[in-house]
Coordinates of C-alpha atoms and ligand atoms in Angstrom, one line a residue:
X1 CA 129.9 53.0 97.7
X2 CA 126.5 52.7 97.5
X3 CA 124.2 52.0 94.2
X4 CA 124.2 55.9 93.7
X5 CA 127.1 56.4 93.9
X6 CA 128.2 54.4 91.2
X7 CA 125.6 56.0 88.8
X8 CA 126.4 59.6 89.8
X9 CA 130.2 58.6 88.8
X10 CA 128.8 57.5 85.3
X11 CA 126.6 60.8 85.3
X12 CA 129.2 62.9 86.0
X13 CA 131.5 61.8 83.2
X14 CA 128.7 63.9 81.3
X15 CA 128.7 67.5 80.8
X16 CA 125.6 68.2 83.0
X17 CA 123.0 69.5 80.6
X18 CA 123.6 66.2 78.8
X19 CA 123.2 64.3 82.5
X20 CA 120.0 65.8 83.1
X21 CA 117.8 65.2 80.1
X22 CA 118.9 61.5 80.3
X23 CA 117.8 61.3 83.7
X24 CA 114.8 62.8 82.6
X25 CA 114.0 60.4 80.3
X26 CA 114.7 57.6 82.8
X27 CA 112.9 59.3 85.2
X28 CA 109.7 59.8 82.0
X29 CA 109.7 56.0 81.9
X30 CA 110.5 54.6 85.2
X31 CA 113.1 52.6 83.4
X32 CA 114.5 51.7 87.5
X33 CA 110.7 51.5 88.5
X34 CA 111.1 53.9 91.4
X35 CA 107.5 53.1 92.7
X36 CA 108.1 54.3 96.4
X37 CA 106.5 53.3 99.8
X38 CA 104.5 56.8 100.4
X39 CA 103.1 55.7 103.6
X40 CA 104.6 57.9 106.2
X41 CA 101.6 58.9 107.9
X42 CA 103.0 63.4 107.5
X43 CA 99.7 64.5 105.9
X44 CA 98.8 68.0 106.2
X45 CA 96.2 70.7 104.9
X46 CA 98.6 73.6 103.2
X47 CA 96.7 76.1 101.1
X48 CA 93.8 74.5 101.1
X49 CA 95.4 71.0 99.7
X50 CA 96.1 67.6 101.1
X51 CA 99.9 66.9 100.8
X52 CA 100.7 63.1 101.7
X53 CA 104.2 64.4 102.7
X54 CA 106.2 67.6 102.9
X55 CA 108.9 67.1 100.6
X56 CA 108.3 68.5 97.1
X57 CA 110.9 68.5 94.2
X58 CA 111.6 72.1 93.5
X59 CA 111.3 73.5 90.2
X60 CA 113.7 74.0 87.4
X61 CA 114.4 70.2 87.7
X62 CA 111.5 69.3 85.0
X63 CA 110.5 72.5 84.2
X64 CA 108.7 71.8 80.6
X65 CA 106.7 68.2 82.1
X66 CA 109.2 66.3 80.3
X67 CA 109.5 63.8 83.3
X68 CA 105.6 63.4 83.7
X69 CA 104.4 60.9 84.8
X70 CA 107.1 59.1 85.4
X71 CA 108.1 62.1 87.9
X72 CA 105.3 61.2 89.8
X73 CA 106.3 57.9 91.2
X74 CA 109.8 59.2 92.5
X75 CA 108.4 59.5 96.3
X76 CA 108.1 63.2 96.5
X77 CA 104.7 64.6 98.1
X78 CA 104.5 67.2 95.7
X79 CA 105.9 68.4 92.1
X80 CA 106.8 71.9 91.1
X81 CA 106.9 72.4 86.8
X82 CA 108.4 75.3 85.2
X83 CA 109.3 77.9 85.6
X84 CA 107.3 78.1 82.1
X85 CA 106.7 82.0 80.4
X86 CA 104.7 82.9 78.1
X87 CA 106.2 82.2 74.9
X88 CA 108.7 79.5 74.7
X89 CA 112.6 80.5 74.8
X90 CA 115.6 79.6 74.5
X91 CA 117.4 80.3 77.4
X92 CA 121.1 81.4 77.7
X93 CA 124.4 79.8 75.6
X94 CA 125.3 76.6 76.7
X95 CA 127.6 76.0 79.3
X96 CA 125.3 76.9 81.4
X97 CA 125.0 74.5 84.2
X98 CA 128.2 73.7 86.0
X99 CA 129.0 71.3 88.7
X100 CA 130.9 72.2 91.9
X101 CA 131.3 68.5 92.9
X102 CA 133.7 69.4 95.9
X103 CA 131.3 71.8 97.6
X104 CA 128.3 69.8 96.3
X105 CA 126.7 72.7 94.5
X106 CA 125.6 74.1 91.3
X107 CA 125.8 77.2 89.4
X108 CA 123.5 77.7 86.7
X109 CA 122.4 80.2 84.0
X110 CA 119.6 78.6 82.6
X111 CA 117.5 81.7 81.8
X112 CA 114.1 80.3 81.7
X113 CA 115.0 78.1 78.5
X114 CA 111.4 76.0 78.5
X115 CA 108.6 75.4 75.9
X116 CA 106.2 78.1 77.3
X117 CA 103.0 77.5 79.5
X118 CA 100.6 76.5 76.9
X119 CA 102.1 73.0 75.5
X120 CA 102.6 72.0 80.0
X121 CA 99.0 72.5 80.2
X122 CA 98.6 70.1 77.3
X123 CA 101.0 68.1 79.1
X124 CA 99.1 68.3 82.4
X125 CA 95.3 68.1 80.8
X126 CA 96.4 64.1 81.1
X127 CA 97.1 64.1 85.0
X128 CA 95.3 61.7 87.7
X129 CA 94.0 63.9 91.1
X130 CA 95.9 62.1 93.6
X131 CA 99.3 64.2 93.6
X132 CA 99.8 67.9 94.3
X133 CA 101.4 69.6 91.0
X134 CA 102.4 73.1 91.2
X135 CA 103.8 75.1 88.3
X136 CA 105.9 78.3 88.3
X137 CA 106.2 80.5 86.2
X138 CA 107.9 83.9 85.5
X139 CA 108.2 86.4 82.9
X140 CA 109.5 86.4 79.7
X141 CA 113.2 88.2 78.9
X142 CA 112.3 90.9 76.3
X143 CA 109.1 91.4 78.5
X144 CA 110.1 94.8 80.3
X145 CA 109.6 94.9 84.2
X146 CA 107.0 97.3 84.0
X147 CA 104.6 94.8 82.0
X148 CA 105.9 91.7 83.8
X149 CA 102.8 91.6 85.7
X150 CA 100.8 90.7 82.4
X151 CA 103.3 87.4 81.9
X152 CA 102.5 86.3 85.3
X153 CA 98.4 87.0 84.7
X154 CA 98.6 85.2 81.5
X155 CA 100.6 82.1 82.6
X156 CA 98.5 81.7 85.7
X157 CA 94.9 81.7 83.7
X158 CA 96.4 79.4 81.2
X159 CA 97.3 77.3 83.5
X160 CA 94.6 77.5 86.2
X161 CA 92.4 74.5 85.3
X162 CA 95.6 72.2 85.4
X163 CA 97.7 73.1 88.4
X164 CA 97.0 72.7 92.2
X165 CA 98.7 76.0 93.2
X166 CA 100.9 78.2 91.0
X167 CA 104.2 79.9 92.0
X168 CA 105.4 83.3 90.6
X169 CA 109.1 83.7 90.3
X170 CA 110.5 86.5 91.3
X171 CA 113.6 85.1 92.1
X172 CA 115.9 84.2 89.5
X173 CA 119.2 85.7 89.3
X174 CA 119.2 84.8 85.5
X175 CA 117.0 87.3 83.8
X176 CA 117.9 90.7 84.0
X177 CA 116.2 93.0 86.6
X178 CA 113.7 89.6 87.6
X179 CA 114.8 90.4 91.0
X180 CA 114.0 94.1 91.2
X181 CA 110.0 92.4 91.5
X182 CA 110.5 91.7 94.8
X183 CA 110.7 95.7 95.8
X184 CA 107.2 97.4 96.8
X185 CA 106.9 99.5 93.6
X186 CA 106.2 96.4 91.6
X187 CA 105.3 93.9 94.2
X188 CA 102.3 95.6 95.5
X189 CA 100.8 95.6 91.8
X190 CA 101.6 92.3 90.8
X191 CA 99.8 90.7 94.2
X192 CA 97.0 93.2 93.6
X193 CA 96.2 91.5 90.0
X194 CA 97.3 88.4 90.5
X195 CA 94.3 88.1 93.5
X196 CA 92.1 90.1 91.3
X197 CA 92.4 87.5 88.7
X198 CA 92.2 84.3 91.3
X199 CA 89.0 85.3 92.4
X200 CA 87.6 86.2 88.9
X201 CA 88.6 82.7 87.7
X202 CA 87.5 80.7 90.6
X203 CA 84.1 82.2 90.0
X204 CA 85.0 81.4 86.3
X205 CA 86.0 77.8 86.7
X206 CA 84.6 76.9 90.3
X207 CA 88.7 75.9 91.4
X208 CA 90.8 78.3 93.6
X209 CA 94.2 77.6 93.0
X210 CA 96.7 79.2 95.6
X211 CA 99.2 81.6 94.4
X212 CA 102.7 81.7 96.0
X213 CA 105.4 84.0 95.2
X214 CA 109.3 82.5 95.5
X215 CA 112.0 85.0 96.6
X216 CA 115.7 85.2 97.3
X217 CA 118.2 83.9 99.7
X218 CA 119.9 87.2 99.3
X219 CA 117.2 90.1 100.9
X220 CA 117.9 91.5 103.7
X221 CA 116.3 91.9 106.9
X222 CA 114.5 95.1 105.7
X223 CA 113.3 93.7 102.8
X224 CA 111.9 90.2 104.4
X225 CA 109.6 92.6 106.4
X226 CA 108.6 94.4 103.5
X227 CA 107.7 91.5 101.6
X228 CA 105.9 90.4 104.1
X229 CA 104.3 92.8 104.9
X230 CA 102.6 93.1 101.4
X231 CA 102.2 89.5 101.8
X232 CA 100.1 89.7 104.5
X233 CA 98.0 92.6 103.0
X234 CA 97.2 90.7 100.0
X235 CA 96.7 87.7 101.8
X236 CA 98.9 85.8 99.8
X237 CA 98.1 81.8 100.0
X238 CA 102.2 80.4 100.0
X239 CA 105.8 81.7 100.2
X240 CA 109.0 79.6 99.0
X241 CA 112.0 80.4 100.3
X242 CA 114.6 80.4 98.3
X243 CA 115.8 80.4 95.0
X244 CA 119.7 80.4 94.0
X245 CA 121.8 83.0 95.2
X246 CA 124.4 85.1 93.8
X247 CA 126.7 85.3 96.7
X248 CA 130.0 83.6 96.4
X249 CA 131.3 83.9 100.0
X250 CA 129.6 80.3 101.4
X251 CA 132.1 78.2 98.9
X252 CA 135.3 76.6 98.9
X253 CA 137.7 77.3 96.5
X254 CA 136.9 75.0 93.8
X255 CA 136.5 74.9 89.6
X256 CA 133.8 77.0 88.6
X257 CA 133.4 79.3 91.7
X258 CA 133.0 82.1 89.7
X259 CA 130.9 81.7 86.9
X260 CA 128.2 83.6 86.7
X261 CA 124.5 82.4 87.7
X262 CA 122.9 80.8 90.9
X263 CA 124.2 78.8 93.3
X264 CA 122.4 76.2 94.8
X265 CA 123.0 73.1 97.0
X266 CA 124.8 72.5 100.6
X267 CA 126.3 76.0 100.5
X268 CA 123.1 77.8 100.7
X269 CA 121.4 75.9 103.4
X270 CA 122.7 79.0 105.4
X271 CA 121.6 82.0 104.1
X272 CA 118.1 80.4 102.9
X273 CA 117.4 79.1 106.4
X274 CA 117.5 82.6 107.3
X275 CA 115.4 83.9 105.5
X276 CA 112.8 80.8 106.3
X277 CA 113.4 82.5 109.8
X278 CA 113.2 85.9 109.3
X279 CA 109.3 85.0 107.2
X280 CA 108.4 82.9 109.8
X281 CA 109.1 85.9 112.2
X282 CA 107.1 88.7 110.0
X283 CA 104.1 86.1 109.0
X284 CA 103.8 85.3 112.5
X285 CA 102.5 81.4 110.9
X286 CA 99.4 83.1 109.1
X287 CA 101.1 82.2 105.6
X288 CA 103.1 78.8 104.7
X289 CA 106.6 79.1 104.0
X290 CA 107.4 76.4 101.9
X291 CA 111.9 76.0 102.6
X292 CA 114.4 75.2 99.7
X293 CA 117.9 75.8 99.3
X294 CA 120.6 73.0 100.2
X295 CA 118.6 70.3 101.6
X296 CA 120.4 66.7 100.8
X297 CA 120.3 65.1 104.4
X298 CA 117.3 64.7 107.8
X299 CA 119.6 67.2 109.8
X300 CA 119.5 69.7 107.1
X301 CA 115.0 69.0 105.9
X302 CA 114.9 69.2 109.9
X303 CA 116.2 72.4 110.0
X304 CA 114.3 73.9 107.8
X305 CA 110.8 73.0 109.6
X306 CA 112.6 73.6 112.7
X307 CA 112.8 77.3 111.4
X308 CA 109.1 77.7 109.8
X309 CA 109.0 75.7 106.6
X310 CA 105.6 74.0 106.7
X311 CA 106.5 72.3 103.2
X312 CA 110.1 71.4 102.1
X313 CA 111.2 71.0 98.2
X314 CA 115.2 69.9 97.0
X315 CA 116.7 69.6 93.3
X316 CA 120.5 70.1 94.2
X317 CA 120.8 67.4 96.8
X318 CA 118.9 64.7 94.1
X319 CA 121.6 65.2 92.0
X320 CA 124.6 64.4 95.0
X321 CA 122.6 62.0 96.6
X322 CA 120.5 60.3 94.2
X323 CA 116.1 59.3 94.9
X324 CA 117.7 57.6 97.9
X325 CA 117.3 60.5 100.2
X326 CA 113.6 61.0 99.8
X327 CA 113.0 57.9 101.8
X328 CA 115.5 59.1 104.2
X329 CA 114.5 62.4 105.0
X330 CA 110.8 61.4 105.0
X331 CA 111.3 58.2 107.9
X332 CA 113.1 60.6 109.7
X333 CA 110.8 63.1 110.2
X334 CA 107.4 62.8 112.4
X335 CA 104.4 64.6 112.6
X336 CA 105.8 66.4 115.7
X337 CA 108.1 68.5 113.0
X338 CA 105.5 70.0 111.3
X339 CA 103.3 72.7 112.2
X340 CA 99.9 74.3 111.1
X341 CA 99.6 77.0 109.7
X342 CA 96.9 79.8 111.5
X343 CA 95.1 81.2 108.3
X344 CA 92.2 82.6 109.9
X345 CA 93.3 85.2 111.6
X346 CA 94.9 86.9 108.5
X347 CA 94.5 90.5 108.9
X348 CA 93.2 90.6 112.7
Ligands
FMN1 C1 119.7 73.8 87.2 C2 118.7 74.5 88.0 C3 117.6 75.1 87.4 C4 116.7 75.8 88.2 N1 115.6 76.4 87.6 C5 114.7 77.0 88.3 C6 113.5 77.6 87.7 O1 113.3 77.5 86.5 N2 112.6 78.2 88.5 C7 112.8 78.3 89.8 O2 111.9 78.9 90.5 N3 113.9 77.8 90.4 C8 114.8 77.1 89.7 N4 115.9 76.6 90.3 C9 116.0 76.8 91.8 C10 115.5 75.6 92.6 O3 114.2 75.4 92.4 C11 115.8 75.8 94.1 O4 115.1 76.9 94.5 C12 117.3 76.1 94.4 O5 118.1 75.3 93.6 C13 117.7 75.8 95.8 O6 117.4 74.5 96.2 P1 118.5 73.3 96.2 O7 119.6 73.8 96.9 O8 117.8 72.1 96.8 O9 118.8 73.0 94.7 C14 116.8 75.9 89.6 C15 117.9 75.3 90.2 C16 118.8 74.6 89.5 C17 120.0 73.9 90.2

């Protein structure tokens, strides 16, 4: 067993809610002093910004800054906060995060419990330049679809002096009718404002911060294109690709299978992979995909690029394999996996 192994026996004798805020506190402090070697020579220009490597830790995992800045010294190349709303909430009854050790997976039904945007821009206000932070953020539950749009305006100007690129959930299976953003009748509208108000405020504040939306493992093929399609038109600056999924089919038959929620971890490598593919088809390179969804291992970070992903982010496989697998998914890959992404000729 390795050193991980031991403390992810100990961690697991927790219920997991009660795992992961201790972890974050370690994590606050750098009680293990995880100062990592970031010299693996995999810089790249996304969006505009200088990554030192691709692999980012994907949000949900710190979503209110309780980690910073600790978090910063875990080896990742990039941070994602959130996803932060408006107004702080609670989120959904606990138990709502549930292990499935066996096909090294979770479910959860968070529901956006965080602090709101306002007090992780406080948070973030104290931040040094040299790492790439990116914050997500989504719409409040009582907010009605039809207004989400104003969520997503508000969080991204609070937030616009303090993050390096923001992300706009659409993605989460656990707020009712989140998902139902991703179709062309509200799509269209959100991009519109949401580049409307990135241009206002870099004139404002002299900063553009990139805007990428996160969507599903569970579209289909029909409704890739679409998205991309308005992607393209609006000359969106990211993509990430995926969130949890609701579909059951990928797992074994183990505690928990059905509980309501999303699944993440080595079940959806799959189905997330596809859809990397089927964006990196539509967007022809001119937008970065950045992949998540059930990376733990080189073969599986490989794949990803291998299939489009310019930028990679994990949460699920930190939790199975401990910080141990940054450093091994970063020596293992070389510059020859990554690719460029083509963003002049957006909208020949
Ligand atoms: C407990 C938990 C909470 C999450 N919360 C969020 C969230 O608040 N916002 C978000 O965009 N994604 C959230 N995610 C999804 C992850 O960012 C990621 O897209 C997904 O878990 C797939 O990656 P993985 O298999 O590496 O975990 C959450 C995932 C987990 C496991």
């Amino acid at each position: 067993m390795n050193n991980y192994a031991y403390i992810r026996k100990l961690l697991f004798c927790l219920p997991p809610e009660v795992a992961h805020l201790l972890v974050l506190k370690v994590i606050k402090h750098n009680i293990w002093n995880f100062k990592k070697n970031s010299n693996y020579n995999l810089q790249q220009n996304i969006m505009g910004l200088e990554f030192k490597s691709p692999l980012g830790l994907a949000a949900g995992f710190d979503k209110d800054g309780d980690a910073f800045p600790g978090i910063l010294d875990l080896g990742f190349g990039f941070i994602e906060f959130g996803t932060v709303t408006p107004i702080a909430q609670a989120g959904n009854p606990k138990p709502r995060l549930f292990r499935l050790t066996k096909s090294k997976a979770i479910i959860n039904r968070m529901g956006f419990n965080n602090n709101g945007v306002v007090p992780l821009a406080k948070k973030l206000k104290h931040r040094t330049k040299n790492s790439i932070l990116g914050v997500n953020v989504g719409k409040n539950k009582d907010t009605p679809l039809d207004c989400a749009v104003d969520d997503y305006l508000y969080c991204y100007r609070v937030i616009h002096n303090y993050a390096d690129y923001v992300t706009i959930n659409l993605s989460s299976p656990n707020t009712k009718g989140l998902r139902e953003l991703q179709n062309d009748k509200y799509l269209s509208k959100i991009l519109f404002s949401l580049k409307n108000m990135q241009s206002k405020l870099e004139q404002e504040n002299g900063k553009y911060v990139p805007i990428a939306i996160k969507v599903a493992p569970d579209l289909s093929e029909y409704e890739v294109e679409n998205i991309s399609k308005l992607l393209l038109e609006y000359e969106l600056d990211g993509v990430v690709a995926t969130n949890t999924s609701i579909d059951r089919s990928c797992l074994r038959n183990t505690a928990h299978n059905y509980e309501q929620g999303g699944l993440s971890g080595e079940p959806i490598q799959g189905i997330s992979t596809n859809v990397i593919k089927l964006l990196n088809n539509f967007l022809e390179s001119k937008i970065p995909i950045i992949g998540v969804g059930g990376i733990n291992s080189p073969e599986s970070a490989k794949d990803k690029l291998n299939s489009g992903a310019n930028l990679l982010q994990l949460y699920t496989g930190l939790i199975y394999n401990g910080v141990g697998v940054i450093d091994e998914i970063l020596s293992a890959i070389d510059l020859s996996d990554l690719h460029y992404v083509i963003k002049e000729n957006l909208n020949e």
